CSV table of C-alpha atoms in Angstrom, one decimal:
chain,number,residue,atom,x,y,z
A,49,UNK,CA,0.0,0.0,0.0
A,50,UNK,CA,2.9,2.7,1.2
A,51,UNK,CA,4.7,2.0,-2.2
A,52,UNK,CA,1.3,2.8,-4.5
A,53,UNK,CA,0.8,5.9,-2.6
A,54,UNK,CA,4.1,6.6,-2.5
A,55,UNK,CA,3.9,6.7,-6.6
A,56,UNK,CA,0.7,8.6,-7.0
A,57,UNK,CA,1.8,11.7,-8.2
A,58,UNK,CA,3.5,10.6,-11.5
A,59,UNK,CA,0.4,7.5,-11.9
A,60,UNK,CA,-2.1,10.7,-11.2
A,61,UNK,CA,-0.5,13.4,-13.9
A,62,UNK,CA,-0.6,10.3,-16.4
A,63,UNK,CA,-4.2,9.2,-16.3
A,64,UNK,CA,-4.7,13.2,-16.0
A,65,UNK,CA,-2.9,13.5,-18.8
A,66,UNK,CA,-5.4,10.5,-21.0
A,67,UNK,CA,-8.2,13.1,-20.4
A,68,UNK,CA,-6.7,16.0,-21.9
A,69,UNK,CA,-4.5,13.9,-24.9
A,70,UNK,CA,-6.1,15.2,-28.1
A,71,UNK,CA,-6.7,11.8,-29.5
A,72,UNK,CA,-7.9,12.8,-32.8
A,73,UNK,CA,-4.2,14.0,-34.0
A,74,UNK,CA,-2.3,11.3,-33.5
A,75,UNK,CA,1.0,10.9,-35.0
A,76,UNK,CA,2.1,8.1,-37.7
A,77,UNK,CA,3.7,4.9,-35.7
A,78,UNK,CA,1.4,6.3,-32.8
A,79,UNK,CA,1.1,2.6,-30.9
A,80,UNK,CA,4.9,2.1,-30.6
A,81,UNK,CA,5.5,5.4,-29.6
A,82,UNK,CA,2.9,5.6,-27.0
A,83,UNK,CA,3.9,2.3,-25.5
A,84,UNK,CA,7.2,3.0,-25.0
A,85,UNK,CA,6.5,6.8,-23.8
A,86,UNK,CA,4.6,5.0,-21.1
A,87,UNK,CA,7.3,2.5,-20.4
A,88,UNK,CA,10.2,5.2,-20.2
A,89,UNK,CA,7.6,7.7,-18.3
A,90,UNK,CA,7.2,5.0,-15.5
A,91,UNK,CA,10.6,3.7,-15.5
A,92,UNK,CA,12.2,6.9,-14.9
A,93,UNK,CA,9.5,7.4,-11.9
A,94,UNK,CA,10.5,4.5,-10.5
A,95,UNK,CA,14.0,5.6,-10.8
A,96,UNK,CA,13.3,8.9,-9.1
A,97,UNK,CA,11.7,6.9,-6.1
A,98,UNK,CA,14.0,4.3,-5.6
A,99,UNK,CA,17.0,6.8,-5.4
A,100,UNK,CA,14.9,9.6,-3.2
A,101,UNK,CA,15.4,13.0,-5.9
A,102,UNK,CA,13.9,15.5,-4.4
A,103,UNK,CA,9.8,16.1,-4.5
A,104,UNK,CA,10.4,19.4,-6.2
A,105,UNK,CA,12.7,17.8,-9.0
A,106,UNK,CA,10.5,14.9,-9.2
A,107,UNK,CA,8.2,17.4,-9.9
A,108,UNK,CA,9.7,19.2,-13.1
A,109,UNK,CA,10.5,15.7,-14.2
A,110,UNK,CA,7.6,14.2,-14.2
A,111,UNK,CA,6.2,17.3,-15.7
A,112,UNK,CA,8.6,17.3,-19.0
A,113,UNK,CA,8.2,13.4,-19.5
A,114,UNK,CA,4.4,14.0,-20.0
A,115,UNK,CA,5.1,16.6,-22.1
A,116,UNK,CA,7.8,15.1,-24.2
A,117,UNK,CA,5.0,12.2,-24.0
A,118,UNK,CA,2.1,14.2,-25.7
A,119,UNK,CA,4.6,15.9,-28.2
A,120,UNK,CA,6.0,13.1,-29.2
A,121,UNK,CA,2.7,11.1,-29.7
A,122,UNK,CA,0.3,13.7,-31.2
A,123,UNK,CA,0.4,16.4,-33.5
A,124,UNK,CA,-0.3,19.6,-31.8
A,125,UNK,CA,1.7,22.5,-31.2
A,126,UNK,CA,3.9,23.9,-28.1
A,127,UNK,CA,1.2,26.3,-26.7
A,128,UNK,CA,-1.4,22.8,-27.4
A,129,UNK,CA,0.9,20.8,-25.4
A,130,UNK,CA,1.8,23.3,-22.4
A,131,UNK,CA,-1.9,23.6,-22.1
A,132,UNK,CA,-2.5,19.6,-22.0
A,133,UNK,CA,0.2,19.2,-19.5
A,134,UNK,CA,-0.5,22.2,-17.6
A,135,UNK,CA,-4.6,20.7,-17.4
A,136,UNK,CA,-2.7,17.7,-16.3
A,137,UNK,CA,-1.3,18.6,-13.6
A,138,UNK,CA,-3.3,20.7,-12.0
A,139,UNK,CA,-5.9,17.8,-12.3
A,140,UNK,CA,-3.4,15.8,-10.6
A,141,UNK,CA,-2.7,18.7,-8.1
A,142,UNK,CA,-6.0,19.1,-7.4
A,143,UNK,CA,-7.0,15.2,-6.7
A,144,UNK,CA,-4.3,14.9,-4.4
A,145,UNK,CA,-4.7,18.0,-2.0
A,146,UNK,CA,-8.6,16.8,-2.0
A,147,UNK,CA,-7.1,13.7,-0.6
A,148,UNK,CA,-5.1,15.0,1.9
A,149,UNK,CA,-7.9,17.4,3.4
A,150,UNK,CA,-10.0,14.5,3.5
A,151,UNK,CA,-7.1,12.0,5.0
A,152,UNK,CA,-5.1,13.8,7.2
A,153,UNK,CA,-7.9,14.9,9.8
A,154,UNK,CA,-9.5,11.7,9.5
A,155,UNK,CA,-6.2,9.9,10.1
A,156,UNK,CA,-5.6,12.3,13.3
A,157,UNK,CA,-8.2,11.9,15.0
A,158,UNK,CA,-9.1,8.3,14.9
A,159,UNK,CA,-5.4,7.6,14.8
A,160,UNK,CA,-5.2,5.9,11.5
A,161,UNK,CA,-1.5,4.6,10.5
A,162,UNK,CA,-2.5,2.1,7.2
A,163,UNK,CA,-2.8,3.5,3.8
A,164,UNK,CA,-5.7,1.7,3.1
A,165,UNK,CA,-8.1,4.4,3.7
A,166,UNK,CA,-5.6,7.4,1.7
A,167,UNK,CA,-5.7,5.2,-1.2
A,168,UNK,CA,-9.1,4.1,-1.4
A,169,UNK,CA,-10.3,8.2,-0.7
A,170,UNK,CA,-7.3,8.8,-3.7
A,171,UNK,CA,-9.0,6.9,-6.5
A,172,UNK,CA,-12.5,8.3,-5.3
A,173,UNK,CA,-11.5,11.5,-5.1
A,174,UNK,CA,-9.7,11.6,-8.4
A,175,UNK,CA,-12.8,9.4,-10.3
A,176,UNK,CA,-15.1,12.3,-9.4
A,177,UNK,CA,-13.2,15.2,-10.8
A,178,UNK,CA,-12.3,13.0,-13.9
A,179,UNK,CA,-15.8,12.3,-14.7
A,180,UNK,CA,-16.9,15.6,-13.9
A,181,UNK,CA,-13.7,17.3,-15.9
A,182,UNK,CA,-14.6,14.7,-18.9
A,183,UNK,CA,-17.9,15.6,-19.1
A,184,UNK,CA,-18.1,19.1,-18.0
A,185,UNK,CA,-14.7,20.2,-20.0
A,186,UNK,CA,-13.4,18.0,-22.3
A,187,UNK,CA,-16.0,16.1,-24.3
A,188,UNK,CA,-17.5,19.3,-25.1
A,189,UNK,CA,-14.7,21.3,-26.2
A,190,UNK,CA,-13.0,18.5,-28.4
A,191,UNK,CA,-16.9,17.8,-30.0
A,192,UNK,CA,-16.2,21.8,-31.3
A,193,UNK,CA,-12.9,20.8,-33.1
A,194,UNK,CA,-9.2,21.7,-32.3
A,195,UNK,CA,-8.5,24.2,-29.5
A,196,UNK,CA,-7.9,28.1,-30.4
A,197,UNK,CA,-6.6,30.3,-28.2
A,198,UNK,CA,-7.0,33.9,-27.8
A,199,UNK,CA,-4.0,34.7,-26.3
A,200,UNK,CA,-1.1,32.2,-26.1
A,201,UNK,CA,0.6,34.3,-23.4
A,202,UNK,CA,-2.5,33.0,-21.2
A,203,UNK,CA,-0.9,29.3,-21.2
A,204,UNK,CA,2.3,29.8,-21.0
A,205,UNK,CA,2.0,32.2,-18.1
A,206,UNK,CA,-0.6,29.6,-16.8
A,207,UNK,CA,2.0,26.7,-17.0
A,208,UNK,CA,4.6,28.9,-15.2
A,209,UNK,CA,2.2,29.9,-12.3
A,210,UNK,CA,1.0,26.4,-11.6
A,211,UNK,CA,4.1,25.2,-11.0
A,212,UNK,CA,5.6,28.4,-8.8
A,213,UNK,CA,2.5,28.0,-6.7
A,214,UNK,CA,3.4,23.9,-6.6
A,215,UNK,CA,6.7,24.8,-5.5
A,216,UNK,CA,6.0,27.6,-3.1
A,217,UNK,CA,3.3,25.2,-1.4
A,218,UNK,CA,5.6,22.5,-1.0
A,219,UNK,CA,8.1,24.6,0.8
A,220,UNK,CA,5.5,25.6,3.1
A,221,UNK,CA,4.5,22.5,3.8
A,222,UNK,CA,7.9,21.5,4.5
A,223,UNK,CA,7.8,24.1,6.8
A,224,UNK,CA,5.0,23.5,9.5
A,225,UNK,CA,5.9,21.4,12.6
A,226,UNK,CA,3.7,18.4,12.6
A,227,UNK,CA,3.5,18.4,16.4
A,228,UNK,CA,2.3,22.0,16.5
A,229,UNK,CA,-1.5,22.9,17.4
A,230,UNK,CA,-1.9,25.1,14.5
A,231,UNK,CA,-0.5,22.7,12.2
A,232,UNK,CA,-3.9,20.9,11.1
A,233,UNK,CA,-5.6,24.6,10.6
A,234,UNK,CA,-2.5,25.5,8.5
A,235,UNK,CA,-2.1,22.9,6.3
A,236,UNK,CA,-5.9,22.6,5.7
A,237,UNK,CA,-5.4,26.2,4.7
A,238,UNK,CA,-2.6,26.2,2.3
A,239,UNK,CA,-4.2,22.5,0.6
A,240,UNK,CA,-7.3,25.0,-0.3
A,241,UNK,CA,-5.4,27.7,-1.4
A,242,UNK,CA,-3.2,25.2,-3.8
A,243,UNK,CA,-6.9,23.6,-4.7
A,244,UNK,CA,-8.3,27.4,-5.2
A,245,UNK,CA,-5.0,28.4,-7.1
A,246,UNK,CA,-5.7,25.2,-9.8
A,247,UNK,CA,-8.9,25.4,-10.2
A,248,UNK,CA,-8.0,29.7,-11.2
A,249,UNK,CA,-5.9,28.3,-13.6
A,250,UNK,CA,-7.4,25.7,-15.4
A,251,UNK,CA,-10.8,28.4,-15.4
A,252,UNK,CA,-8.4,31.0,-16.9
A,253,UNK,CA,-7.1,28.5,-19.6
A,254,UNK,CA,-10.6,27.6,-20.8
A,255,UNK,CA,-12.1,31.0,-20.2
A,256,UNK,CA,-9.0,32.1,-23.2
A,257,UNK,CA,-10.4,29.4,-25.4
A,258,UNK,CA,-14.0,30.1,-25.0
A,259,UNK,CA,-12.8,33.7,-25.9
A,260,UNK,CA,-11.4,32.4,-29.0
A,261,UNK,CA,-14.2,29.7,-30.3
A,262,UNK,CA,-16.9,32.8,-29.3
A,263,UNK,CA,-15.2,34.7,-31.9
A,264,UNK,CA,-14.8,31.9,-34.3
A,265,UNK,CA,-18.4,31.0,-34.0
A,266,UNK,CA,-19.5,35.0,-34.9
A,267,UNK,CA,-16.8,35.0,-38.0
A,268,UNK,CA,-18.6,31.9,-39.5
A,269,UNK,CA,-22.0,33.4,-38.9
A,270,UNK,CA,-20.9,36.8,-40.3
A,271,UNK,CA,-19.6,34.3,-43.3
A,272,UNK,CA,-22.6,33.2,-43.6
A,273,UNK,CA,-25.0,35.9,-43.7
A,274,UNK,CA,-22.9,37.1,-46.2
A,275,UNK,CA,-23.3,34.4,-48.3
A,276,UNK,CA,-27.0,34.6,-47.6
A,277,UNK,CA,-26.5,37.9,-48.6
A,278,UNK,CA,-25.2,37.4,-52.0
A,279,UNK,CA,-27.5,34.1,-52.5
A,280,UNK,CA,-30.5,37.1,-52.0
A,281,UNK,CA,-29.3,38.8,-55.0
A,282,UNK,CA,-28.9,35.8,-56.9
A,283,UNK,CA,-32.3,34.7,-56.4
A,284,UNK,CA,-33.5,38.1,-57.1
A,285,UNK,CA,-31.5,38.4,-60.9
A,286,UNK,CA,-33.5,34.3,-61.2
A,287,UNK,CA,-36.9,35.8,-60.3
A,288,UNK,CA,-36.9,38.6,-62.6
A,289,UNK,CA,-35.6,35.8,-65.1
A,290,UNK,CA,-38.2,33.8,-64.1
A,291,UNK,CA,-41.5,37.2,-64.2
A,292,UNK,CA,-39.4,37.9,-68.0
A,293,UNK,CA,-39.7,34.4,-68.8
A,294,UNK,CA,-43.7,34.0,-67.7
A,295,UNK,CA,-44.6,37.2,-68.9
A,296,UNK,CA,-43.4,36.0,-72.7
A,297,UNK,CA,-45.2,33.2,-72.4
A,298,UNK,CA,-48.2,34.7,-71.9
A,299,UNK,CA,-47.7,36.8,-75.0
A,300,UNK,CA,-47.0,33.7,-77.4
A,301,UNK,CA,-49.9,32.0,-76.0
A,302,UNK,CA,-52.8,33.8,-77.3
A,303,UNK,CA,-50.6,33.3,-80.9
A,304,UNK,CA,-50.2,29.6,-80.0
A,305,UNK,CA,-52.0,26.5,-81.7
A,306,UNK,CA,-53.8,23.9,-79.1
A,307,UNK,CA,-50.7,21.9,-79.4
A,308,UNK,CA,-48.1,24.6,-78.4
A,309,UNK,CA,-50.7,25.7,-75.9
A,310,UNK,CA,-50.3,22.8,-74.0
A,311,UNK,CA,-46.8,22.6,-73.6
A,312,UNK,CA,-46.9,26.1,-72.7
A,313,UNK,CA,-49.1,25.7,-70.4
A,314,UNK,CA,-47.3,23.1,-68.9
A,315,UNK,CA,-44.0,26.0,-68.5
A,316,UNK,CA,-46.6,28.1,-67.0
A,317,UNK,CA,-47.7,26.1,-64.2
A,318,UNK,CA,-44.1,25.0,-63.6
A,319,UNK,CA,-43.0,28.9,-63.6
A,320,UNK,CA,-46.1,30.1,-61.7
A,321,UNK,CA,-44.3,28.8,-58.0
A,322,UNK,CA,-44.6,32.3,-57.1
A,323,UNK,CA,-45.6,34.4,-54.2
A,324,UNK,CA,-47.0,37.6,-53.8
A,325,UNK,CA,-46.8,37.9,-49.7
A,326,UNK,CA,-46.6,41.9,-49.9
A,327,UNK,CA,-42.6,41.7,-49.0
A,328,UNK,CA,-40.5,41.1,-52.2
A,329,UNK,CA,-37.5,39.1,-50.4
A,330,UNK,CA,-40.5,37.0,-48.6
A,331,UNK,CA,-41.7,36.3,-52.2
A,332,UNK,CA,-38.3,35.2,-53.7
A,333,UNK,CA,-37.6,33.0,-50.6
A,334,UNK,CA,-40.8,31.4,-50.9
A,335,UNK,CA,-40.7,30.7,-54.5
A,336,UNK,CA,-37.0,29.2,-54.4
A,337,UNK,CA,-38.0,27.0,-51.2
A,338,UNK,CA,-41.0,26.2,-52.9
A,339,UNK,CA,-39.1,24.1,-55.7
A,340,UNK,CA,-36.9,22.6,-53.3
A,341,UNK,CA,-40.1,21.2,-51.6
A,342,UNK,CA,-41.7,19.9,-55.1
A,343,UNK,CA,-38.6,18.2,-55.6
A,344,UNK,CA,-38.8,16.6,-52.1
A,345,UNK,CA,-42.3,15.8,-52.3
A,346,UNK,CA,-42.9,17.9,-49.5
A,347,UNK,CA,-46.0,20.3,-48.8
A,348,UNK,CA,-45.6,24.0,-48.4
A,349,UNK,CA,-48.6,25.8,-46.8
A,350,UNK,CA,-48.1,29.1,-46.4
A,351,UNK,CA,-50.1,32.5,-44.7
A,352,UNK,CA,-48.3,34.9,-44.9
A,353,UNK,CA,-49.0,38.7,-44.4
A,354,UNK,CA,-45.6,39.6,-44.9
A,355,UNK,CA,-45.9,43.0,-44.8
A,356,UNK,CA,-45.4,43.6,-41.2
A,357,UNK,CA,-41.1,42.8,-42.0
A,358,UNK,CA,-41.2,46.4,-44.0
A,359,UNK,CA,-38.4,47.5,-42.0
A,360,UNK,CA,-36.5,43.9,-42.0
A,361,UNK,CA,-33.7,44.3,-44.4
A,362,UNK,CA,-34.0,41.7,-47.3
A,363,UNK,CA,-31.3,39.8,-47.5
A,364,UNK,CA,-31.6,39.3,-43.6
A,365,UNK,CA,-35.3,38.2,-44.4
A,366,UNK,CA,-33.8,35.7,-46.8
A,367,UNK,CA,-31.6,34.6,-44.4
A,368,UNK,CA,-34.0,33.7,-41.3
A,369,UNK,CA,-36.5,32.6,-43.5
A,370,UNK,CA,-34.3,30.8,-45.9
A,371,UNK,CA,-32.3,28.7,-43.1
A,372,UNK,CA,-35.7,28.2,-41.1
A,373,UNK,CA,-37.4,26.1,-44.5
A,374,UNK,CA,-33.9,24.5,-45.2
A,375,UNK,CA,-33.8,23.3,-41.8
A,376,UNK,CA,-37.6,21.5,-42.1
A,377,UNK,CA,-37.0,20.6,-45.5
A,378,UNK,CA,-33.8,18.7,-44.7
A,379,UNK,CA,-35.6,16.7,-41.7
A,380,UNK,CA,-38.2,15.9,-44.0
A,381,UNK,CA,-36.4,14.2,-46.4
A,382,UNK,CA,-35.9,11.8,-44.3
A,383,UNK,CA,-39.6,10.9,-43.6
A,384,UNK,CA,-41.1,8.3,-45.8
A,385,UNK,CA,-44.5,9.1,-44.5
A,386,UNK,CA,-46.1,11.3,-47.1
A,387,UNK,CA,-49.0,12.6,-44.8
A,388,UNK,CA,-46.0,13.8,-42.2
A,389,UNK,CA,-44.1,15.8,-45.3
A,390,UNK,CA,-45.7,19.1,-44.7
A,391,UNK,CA,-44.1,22.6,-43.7
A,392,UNK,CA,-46.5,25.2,-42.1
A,393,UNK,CA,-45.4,28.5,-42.6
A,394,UNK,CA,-47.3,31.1,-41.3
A,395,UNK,CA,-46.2,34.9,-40.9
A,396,UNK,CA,-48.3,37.7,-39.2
A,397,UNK,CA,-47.8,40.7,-37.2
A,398,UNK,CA,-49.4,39.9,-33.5
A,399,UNK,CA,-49.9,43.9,-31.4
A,400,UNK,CA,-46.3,45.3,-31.7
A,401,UNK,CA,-44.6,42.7,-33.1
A,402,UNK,CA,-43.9,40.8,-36.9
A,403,UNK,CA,-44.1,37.0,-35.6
A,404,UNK,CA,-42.3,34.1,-38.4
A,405,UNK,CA,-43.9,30.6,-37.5
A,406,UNK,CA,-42.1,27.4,-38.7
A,407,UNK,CA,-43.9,24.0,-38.0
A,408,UNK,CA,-43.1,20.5,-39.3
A,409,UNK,CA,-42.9,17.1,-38.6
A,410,UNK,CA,-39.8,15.6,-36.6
A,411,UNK,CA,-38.9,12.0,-35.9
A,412,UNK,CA,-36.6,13.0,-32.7
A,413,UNK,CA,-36.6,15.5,-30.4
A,414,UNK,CA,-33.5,18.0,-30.6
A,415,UNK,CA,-30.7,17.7,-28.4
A,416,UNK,CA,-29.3,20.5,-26.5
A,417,UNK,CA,-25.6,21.1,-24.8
A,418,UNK,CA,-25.1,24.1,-23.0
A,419,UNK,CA,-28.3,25.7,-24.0
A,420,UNK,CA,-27.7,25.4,-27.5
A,421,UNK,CA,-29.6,23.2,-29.7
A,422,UNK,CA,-26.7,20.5,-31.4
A,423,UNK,CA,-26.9,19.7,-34.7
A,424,UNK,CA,-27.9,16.2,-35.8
A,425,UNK,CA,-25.7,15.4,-39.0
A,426,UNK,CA,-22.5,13.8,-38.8
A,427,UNK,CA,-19.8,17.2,-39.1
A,428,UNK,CA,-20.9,19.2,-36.1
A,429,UNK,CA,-18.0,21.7,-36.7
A,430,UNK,CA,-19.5,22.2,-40.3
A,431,UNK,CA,-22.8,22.3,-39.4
A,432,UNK,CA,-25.0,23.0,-36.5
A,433,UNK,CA,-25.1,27.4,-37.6
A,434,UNK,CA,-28.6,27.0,-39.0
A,435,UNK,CA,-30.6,28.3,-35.9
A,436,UNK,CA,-28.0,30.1,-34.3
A,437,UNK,CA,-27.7,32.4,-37.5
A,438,UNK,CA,-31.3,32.8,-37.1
A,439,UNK,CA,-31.4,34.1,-33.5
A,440,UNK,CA,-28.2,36.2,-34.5
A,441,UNK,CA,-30.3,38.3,-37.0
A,442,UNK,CA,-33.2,38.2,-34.8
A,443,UNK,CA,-31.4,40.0,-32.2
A,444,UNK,CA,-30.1,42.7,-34.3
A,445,UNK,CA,-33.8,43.9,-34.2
A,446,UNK,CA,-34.1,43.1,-30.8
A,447,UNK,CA,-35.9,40.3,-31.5
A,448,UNK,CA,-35.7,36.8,-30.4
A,449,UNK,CA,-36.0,32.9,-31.8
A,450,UNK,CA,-37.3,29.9,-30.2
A,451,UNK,CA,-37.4,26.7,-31.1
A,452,UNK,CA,-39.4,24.0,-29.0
A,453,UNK,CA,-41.2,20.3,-29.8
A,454,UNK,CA,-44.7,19.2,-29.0
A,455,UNK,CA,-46.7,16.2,-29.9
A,456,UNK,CA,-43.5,15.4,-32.5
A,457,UNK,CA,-44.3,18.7,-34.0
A,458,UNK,CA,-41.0,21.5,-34.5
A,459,UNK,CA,-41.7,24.4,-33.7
A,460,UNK,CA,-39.4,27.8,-34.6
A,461,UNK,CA,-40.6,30.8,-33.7
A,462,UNK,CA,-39.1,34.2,-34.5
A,463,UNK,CA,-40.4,37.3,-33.0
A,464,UNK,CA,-39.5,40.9,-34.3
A,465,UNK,CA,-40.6,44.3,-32.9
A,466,UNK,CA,-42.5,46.2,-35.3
A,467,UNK,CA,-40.3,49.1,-37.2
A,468,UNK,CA,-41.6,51.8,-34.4
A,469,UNK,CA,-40.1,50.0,-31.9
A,470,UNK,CA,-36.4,49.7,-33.4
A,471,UNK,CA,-33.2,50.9,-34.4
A,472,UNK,CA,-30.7,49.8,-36.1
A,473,UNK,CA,-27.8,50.6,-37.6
């Protein structure tokens, strides 16, 4: 038992390390190299405790060997690796002082000498904050892709810290007399600080990558209103194309014989997929998303006053409306049930405000992480901007989108204050 505790610092920052190891980079000839980075990290642990180095050099080397361990095993940079081994360790840092508040008044007052109960509280302990690091940290910010960081300083600077305030605690410890009466209150005390200290640092390092996947996420959805943007005027040039195109037919038909009047007709009905709502961009939305259902064998019914989303710029109407009937008509391509293959659009103003209803069938119920609705196709970094694109230009009015199921119906809802009510820019 004394010589597994005894070793729990370098067997702690390992399996601290497994959680943070970005395991979808790994190098060529990964196997070999990882089995023999765990041999040699091991070995030279044992080394260290056999011949007594000092805790504090220990330290450092246990430290590099994980690093040297993730560098040499994965492809990821210096700052990526400084941050996995700095998470590492303060994991590790953090399991163990949890231990010893827990053990060492336990141990004094019921006079416990065994290591049975450190090391069964250990692998508690540190199972609890590795589930709850896994699930609350890391499974979510490897699902988003590879890290970014905001400012690299913020690791580096992390790294150094963690391990000054490793070092300075240590000496402290060193320093209290065991047989003192304050010496219980003291090291409880420091253990918490060191505890408080690592759990400041590994906020700091994910608080710097939130900052930098906050402003990834707006760049796409700038990208893609843009495109939605230049999409609008591309549907607009097809639907004057389209009004040029109808209003020729109508001319050679009253010069047509029954036999050219039929196929005509046929190009009529085919061309006459159009709206007149009382918004222009409403119309063209409609008209293009209209096809796309045809094709899909989908429904579209539509009421629409549109003329309540006056002061809605057009392209951004195109763009809410436009991802809102992409979004049914994709989940409805996968329904076989031709009864269930219906979008309900419906689009009124309700007191002060121009309400956008989307309804269709779904087979599952949306999932949610964090309070944001994740996307169900396969590439969640490509995908997955539908609805948040949405609510972005909804807000820019001051306006809001909400998206809910009931009775396997999904619902989307946007809601925009009439043009008396805003301003914007």
């Amino acid at each position: 038992m004394e010589y597994i505790f005894a070793r729990q610092v370098p067997v702690g920052m390992f399996f601290a390390a497994l959680l943070f190891m970005p395991w979808g980079h790994k190098r060529d000839n990964f196997l070999p190299k990882f089995v023999i980075g765990i041999i040699s990290f091991f070995a030279v642990a044992e080394i260290c405790e056999v011949f007594s180095v000092e805790s504090k050099i220990r330290l450092l080397i246990y430290t590099v060997l994980i690093f040297a361990l993730i560098w040499i095993c994965f492809e990821c940079t210096i700052i990526h690796t400084i941050f996995y081994t700095t998470c590492s360790y303060a994991i590790q840092h953090i399991s163990s002082k949890l231990t010893y508040m827990l053990v060492v008044p336990v141990s004094m007052k019921r006079n416990l000498t065994g290591y049975g109960f450190a090391i069964t509280s250990l692998l508690l302990v540190s199972i609890l904050i590795a589930v709850v690091v896994f699930f609350k940290y890391t499974r979510p910010y490897y699902k988003k892709g590879d890290l970014q960081f905001d400012n690299v300083r913020i690791v580096v600077y992390s790294g150094v810290f963690l391990v000054a305030a490793v070092y300075l605690s240590s000496l402290l410890e060193s320093g209290f007399p065991q047989n003192s009466e304050s010496y219980l209150t003291s090291y409880l005390c420091l253990n918490a600080f060191c505890i408080l200290f690592a759990l400041a640092i590994l906020a700091l390092e994910f608080s710097n990558f939130n900052v930098k996947q906050l402003e990834q996420e707006n760049q796409i959805l700038a990208q893609l209103l843009e495109s939605d943007k230049e999409q609008y005027e591309q549907a607009k040039r097809d639907m004057e194309i389209i009004n040029i195109r109808y209003h020729d037919i109508k001319q050679q038909y009253t010069k047509a014989s029954d036999e050219e009047r039929s196929k005509l007709e046929e190009e009529m009905a085919e061309l006459n997929l159009r709206y007149f709502t009382g918004n222009k961009a409403v119309d063209i939305t409609l008209t293009q998303k209209s096809a796309k259902c045809n094709e899909a064998g989908i429904q579209l019914i539509c009421s629409a006053d549109a003329g309540c989303l006056e002061h809605i710029k057009h392209y951004h109407i195109y763009s809410m409306l436009g991802n809102a009937l992409d979004n049914a008509i994709e989940c409805l391509e996968q329904v076989s049930d031709p009864a269930k293959k219906v979008i309900v659009l419906d689009i009124h103003k309700e007191k002060n405000m121009a309400v956008i209803r989307v309804e269709n069938y779904t087979p599952n119920r949306p999932k949610y992480e964090n309070g944001s609705l994740v996307t169900t196709k396969p590439d969640e970094k490509e995908h997955g901007y539908g609805v948040k694109s949405i609510q972005n230009t909804a807000e820019i009015y001051g306006g809001n989108a909400h998206i809910f199921v009931e009775n396997e119906i999904f619902y989307l809802l946007i809601t925009l204050p009439s043009s008396e009510n805003i301003t914007v820019e």
